[in-house]
Tab-separated table of C-alpha atoms in Angstrom:
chain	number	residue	atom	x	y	z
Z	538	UNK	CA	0.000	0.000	0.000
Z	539	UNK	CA	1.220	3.548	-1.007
Z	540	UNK	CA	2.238	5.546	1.744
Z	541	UNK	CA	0.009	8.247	2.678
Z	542	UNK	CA	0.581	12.043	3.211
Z	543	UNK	CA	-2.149	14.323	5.632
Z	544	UNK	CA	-2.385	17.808	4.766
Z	545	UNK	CA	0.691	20.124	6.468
Z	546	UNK	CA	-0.552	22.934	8.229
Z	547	UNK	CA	2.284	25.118	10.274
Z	548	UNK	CA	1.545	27.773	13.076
Z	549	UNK	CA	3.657	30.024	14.657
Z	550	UNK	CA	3.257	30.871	18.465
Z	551	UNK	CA	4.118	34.318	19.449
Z	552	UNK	CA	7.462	33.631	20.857
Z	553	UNK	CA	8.841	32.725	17.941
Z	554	UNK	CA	6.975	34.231	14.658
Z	555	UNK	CA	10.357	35.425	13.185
Z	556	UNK	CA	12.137	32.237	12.652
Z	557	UNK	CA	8.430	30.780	11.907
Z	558	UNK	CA	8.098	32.755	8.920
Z	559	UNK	CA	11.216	32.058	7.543
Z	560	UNK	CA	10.531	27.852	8.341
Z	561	UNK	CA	7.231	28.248	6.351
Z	562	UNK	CA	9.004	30.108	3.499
Z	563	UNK	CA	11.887	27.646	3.294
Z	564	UNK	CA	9.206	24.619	3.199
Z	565	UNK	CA	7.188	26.238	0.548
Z	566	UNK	CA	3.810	27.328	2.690
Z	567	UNK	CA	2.550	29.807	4.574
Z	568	UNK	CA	2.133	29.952	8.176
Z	569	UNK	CA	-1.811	28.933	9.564
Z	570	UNK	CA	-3.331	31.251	11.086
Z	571	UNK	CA	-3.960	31.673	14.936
Z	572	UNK	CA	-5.647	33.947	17.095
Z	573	UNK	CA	-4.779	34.791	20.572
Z	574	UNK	CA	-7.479	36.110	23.183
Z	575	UNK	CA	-5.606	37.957	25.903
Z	576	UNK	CA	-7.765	39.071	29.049
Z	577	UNK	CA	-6.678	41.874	31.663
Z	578	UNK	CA	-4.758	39.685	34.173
Z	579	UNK	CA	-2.529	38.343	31.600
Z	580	UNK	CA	-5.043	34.606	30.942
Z	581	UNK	CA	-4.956	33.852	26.989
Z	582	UNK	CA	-6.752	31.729	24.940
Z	583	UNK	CA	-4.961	30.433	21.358
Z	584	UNK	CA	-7.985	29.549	18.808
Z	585	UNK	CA	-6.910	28.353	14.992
Z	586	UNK	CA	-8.763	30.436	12.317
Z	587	UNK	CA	-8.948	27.657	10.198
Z	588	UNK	CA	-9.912	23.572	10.228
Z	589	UNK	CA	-7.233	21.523	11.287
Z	590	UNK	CA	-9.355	18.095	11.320
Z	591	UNK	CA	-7.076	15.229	9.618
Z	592	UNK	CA	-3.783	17.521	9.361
Z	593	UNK	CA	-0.054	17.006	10.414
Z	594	UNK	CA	0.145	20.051	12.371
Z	595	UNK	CA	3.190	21.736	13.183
Z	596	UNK	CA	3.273	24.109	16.192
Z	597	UNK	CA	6.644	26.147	15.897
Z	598	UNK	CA	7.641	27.523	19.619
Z	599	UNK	CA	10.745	28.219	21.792
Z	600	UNK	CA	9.993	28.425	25.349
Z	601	UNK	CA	12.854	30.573	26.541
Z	602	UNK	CA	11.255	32.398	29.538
Z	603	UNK	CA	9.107	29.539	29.867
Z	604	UNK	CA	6.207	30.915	31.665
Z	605	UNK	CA	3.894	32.354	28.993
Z	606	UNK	CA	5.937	30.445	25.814
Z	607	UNK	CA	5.787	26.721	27.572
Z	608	UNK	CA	1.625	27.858	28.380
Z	609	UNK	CA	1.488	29.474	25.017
Z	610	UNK	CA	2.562	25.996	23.097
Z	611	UNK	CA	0.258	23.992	25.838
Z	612	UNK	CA	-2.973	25.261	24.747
Z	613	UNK	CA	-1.926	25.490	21.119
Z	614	UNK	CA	-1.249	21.745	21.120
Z	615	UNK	CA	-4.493	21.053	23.385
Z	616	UNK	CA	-6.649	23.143	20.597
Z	617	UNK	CA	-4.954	21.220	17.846
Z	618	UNK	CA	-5.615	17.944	19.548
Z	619	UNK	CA	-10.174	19.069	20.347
Z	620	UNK	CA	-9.881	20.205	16.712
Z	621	UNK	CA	-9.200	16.576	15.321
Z	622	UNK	CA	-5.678	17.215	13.800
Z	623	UNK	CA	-4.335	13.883	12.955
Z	624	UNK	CA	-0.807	14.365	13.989
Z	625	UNK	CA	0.796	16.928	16.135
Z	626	UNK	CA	4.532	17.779	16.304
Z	627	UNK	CA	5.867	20.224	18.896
Z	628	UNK	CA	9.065	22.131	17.267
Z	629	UNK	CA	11.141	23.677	20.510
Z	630	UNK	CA	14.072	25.193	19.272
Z	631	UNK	CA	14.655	25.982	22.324
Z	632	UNK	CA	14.022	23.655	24.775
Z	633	UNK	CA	13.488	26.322	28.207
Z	634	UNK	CA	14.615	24.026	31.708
Z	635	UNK	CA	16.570	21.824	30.249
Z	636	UNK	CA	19.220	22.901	32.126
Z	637	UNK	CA	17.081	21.251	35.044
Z	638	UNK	CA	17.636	17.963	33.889
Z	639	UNK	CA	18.830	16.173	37.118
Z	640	UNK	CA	18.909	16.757	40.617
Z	641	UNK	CA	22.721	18.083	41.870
Z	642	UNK	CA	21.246	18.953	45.377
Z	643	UNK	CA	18.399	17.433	47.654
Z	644	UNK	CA	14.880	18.775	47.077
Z	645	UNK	CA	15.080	20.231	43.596
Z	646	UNK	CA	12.961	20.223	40.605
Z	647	UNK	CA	13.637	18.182	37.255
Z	648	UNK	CA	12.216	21.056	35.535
Z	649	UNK	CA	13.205	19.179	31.617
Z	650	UNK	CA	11.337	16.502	32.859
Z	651	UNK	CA	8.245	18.211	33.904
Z	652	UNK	CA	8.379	19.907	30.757
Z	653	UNK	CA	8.091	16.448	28.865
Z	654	UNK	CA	5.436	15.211	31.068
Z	655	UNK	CA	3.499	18.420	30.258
Z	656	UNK	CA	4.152	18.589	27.056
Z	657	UNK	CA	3.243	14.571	26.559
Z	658	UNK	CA	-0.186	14.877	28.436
Z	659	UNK	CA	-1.304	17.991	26.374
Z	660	UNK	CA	-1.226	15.690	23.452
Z	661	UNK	CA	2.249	15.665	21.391
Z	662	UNK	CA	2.981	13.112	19.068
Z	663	UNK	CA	6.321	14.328	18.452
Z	664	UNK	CA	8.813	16.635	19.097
Z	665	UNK	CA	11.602	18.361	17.416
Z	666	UNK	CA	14.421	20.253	18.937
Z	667	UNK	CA	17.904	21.153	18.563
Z	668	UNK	CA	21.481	21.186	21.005
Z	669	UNK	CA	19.400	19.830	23.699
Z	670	UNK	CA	21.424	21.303	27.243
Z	671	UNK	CA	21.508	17.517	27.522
Z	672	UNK	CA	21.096	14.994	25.408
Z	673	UNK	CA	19.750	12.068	28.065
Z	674	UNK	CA	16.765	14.898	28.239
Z	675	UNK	CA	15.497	12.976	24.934
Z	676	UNK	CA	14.675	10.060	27.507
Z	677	UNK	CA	12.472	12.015	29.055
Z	678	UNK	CA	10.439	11.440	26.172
Z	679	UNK	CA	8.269	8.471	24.917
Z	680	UNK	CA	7.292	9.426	21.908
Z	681	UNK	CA	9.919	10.279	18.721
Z	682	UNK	CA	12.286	12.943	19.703
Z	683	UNK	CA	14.123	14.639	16.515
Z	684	UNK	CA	17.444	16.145	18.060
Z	685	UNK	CA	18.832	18.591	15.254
Z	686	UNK	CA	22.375	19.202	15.635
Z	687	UNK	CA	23.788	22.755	15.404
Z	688	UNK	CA	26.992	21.944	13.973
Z	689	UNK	CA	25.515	21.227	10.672
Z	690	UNK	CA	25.274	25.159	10.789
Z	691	UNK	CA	28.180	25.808	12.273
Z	692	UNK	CA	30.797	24.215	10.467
Z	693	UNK	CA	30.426	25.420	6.962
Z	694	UNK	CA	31.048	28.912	8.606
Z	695	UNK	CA	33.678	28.005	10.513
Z	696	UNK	CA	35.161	26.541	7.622
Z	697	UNK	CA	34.423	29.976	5.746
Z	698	UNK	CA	36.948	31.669	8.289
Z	699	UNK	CA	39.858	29.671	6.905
Z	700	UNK	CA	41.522	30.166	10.345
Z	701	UNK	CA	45.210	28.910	10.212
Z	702	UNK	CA	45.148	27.338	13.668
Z	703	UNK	CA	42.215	26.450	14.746
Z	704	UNK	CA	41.711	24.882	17.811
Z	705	UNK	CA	38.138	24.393	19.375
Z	706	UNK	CA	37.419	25.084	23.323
Z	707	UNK	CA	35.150	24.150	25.421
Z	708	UNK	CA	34.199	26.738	28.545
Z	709	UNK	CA	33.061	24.294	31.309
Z	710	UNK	CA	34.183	20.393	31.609
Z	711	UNK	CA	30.165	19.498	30.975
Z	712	UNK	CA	30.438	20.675	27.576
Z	713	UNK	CA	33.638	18.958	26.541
Z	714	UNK	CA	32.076	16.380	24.720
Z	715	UNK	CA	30.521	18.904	22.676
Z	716	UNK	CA	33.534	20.320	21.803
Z	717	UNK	CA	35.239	17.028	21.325
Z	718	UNK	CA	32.591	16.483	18.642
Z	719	UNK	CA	32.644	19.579	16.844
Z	720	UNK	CA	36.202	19.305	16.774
Z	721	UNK	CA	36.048	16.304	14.601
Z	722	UNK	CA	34.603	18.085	11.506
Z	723	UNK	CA	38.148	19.695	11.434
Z	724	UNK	CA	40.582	17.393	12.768
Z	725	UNK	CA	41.201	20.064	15.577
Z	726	UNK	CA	42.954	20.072	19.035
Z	727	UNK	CA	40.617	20.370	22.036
Z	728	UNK	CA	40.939	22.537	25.302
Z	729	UNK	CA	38.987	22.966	28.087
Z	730	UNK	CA	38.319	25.855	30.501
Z	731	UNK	CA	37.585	24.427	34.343
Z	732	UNK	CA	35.423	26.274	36.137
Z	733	UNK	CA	34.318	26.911	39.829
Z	734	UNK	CA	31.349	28.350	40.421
Z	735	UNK	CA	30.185	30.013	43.646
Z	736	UNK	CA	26.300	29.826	42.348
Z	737	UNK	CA	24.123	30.047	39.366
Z	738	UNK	CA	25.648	32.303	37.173
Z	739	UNK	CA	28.680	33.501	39.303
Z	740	UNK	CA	31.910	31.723	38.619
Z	741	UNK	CA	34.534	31.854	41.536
Z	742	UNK	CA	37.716	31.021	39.688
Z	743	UNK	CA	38.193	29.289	36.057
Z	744	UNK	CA	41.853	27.763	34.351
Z	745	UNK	CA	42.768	26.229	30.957
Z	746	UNK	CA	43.365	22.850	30.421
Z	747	UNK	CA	45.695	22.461	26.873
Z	748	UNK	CA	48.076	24.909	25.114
Z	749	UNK	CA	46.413	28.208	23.861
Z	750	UNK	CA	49.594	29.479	22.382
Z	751	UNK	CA	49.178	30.936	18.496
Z	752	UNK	CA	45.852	29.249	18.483
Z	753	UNK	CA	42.374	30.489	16.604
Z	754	UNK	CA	40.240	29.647	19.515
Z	755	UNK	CA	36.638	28.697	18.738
Z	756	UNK	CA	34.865	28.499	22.091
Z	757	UNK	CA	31.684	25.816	21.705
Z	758	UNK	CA	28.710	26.457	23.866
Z	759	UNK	CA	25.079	25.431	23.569
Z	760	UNK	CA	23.552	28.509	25.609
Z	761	UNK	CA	24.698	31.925	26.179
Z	762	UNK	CA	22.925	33.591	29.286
Z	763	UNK	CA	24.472	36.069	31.079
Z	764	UNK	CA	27.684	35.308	28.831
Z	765	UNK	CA	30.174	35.663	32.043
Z	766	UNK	CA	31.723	32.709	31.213
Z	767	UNK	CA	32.066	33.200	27.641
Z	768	UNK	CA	33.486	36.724	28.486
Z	769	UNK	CA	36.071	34.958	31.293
Z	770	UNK	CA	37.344	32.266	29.503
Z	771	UNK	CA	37.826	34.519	26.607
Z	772	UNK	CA	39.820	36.887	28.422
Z	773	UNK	CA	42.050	34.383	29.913
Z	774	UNK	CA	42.533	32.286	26.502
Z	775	UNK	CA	43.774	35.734	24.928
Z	776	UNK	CA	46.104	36.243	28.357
Z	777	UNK	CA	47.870	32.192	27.843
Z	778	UNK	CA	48.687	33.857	24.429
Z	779	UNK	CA	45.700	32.860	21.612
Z	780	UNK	CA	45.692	35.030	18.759
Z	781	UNK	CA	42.198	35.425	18.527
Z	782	UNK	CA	39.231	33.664	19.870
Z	783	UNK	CA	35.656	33.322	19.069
Z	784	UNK	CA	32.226	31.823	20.450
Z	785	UNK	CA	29.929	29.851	19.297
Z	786	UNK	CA	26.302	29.278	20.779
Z	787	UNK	CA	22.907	27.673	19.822
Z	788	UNK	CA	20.796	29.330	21.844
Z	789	UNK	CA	21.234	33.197	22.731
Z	790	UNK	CA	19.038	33.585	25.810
Z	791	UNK	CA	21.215	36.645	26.567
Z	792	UNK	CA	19.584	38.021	29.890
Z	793	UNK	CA	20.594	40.641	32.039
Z	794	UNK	CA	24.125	42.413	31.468
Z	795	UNK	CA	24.614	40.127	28.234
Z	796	UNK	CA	24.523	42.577	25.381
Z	797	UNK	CA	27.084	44.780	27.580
Z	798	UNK	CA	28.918	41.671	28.585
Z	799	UNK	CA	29.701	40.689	24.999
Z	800	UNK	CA	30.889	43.722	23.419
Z	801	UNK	CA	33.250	44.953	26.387
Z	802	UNK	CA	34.738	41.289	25.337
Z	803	UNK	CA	37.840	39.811	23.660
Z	804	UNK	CA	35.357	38.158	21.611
Z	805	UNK	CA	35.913	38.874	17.870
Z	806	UNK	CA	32.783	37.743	17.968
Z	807	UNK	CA	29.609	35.417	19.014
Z	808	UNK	CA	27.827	33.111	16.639
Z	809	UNK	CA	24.442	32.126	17.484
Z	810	UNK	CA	20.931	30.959	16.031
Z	811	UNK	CA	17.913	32.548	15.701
Z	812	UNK	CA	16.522	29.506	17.845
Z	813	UNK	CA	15.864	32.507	20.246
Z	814	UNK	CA	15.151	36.220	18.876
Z	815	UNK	CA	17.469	38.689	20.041
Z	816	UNK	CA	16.539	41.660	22.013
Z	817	UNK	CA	18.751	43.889	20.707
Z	818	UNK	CA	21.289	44.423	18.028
Z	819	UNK	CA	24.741	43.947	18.581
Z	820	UNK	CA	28.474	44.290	16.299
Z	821	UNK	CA	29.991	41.074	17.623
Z	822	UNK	CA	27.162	38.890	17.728
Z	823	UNK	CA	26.485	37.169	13.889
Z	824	UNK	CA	22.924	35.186	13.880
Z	825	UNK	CA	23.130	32.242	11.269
Z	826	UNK	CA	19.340	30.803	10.552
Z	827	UNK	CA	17.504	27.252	11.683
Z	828	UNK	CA	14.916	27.601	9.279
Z	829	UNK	CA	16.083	25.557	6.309
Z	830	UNK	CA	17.230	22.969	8.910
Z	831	UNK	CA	14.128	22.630	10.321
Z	832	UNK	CA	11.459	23.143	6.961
Z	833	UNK	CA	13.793	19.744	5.699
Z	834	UNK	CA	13.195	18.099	9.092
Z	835	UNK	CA	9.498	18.715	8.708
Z	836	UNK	CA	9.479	17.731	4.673
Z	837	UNK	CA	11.075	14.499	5.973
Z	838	UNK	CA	8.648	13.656	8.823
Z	839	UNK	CA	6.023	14.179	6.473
Z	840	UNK	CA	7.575	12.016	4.055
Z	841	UNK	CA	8.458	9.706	6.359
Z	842	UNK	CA	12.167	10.319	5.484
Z	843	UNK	CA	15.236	9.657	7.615
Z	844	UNK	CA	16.000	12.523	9.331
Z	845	UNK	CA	19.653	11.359	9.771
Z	846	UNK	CA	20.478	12.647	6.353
Z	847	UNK	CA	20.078	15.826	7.952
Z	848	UNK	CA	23.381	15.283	10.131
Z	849	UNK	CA	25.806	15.090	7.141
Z	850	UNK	CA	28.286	18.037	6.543
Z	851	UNK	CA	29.928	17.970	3.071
């Protein structure tokens, strides 16, 4: 028997309408329309302004400041799922509280995991996401997870820098397998910045792990929040002697002193997604686009294509 293909349908929520736009030009369609009924006290209500009954619908939301994004994408996928769509796929490409994803100290919230539960029980079929803070979070899940890998971004640009001695860092010892990965696409040495940290966003005292000297340093990261760390280990990779050295980021949740924090920096500069939209302009900070990695993940779901073709980096 033939294989089958529902009607697409893609929606936007408000958090992300940018990089929704561009996801439904790259994929050849235009975005569905959605209403959103705001009362006085902040309550909303998401309604779809058009039938959704037997569709593969596609609800396109990052939940960075989770509150009113993660709610947002709740009710949108509860609508979808009293409106008889057929199929509903949640794409995060930013996944908010994922860097909750295990409890370090007694009494804490596994915020990622509530997240999937919610997410689950509103009536997801799928979900599709990208540089998860961790990638165990995926087991969180029990329903297909599509993890899109940054790097597939990343590297062609890198590689457009034609840096003569490149060597790729990582700023914290959690993300060195990161690193280690990225640094594979260019047969590149790996170094590592240890850090201490007094508390959540704070670091007490930091040190490099590998020789800096001469080096093109390309500083891996999957978030940038405050960008302290960034801004420290840059600083003292440029004092061991580097000759330049650059970040690189999925996410740019930039909060707080950020903006400040980046351009007062060594940084030549920070390269970053539009997973999240940025507040505010910046010269250092260059914002390379999802959207044609995502409209292909959401041609091949449809299709029911592999979506591992979409990890391959000429």
């Amino acid at each position: 028997m033939p294989l089958q293909f529902n009607p697409v349908k893609l929606f936007a929520g408000t958090g992300t309408k940018e990089l929704a736009l561009k996801i439904a030009e790259s994929y050849g369609r235009p975005l569905g329309s959605v209403s959103i009924n705001r009362f006085s006290d902040g309550e909303f209500q998401p309604a779809y302004d058009e039938s959704v009954r037997g569709c593969d619908v596609f609800l396109i939301q990052s939940t960075y400041q989770p509150s009113d994004n993660l709610m947002e994408l709740l009710l949108m996928v509860d609508a979808a799922k009293r409106a008889s769509a057929h199929y509903i796929t949640a794409i995060v490409p930013y996944y908010g509280l994922a860097r909750q994803d295990r409890k370090d100290r007694p009494r804490q919230a596994i915020g990622a995991k509530l997240v999937a539960n919610l997410l689950k029980s509103a009536g997801i079929h799928r979900i599709m996401t990208m540089d998860l803070h961790a990638a165990q979070i995926q087991g969180f899940f029990d329903i297909p997870v599509d993890h899109l890998d940054g790097s597939i971004i990343f590297v062609p640009y890198i590689k457009s820098l034609k840096l003569e001695n490149l060597t790729i860092a990582s700023p914290d010892m959690g993300g060195s397998y990161r690193a280690r990965t990225f640094a594979k696409f260019f047969n590149a040495e790996v170094v590592i910045c240890d850090k201490r940290r007094k508390r959540a966003n704070e670091i007490e005292s930091m040190s490099i792990i590998g020789d800096v000297t001469g080096m093109d340093i390309v500083l891996i990261d999957d978030i940038c929040d405050t960008a302290g760390t960034l801004a420290k280990a840059a600083a003292l990779i440029m004092e061991k002697g580097a000759k330049s050295v650059r970040a690189v980021c999925t996410h740019p949740v930039l909060s707080g002193k950020a903006y400040e924090t980046v351009e007062n920096s060594v940084l030549t500069e920070l390269i970053v997604t539009d997973s999240i939209p940025l507040k505010q302009e910046s010269s250092k900070i260059r914002v390379l686009s999802t959207a044609e990695l995502f409209a292909k993940a959401i041609a091949n779901v449809n299709e029911h294509g592999s979506i591992s073709d979409l990890f391959r980096i000429d």
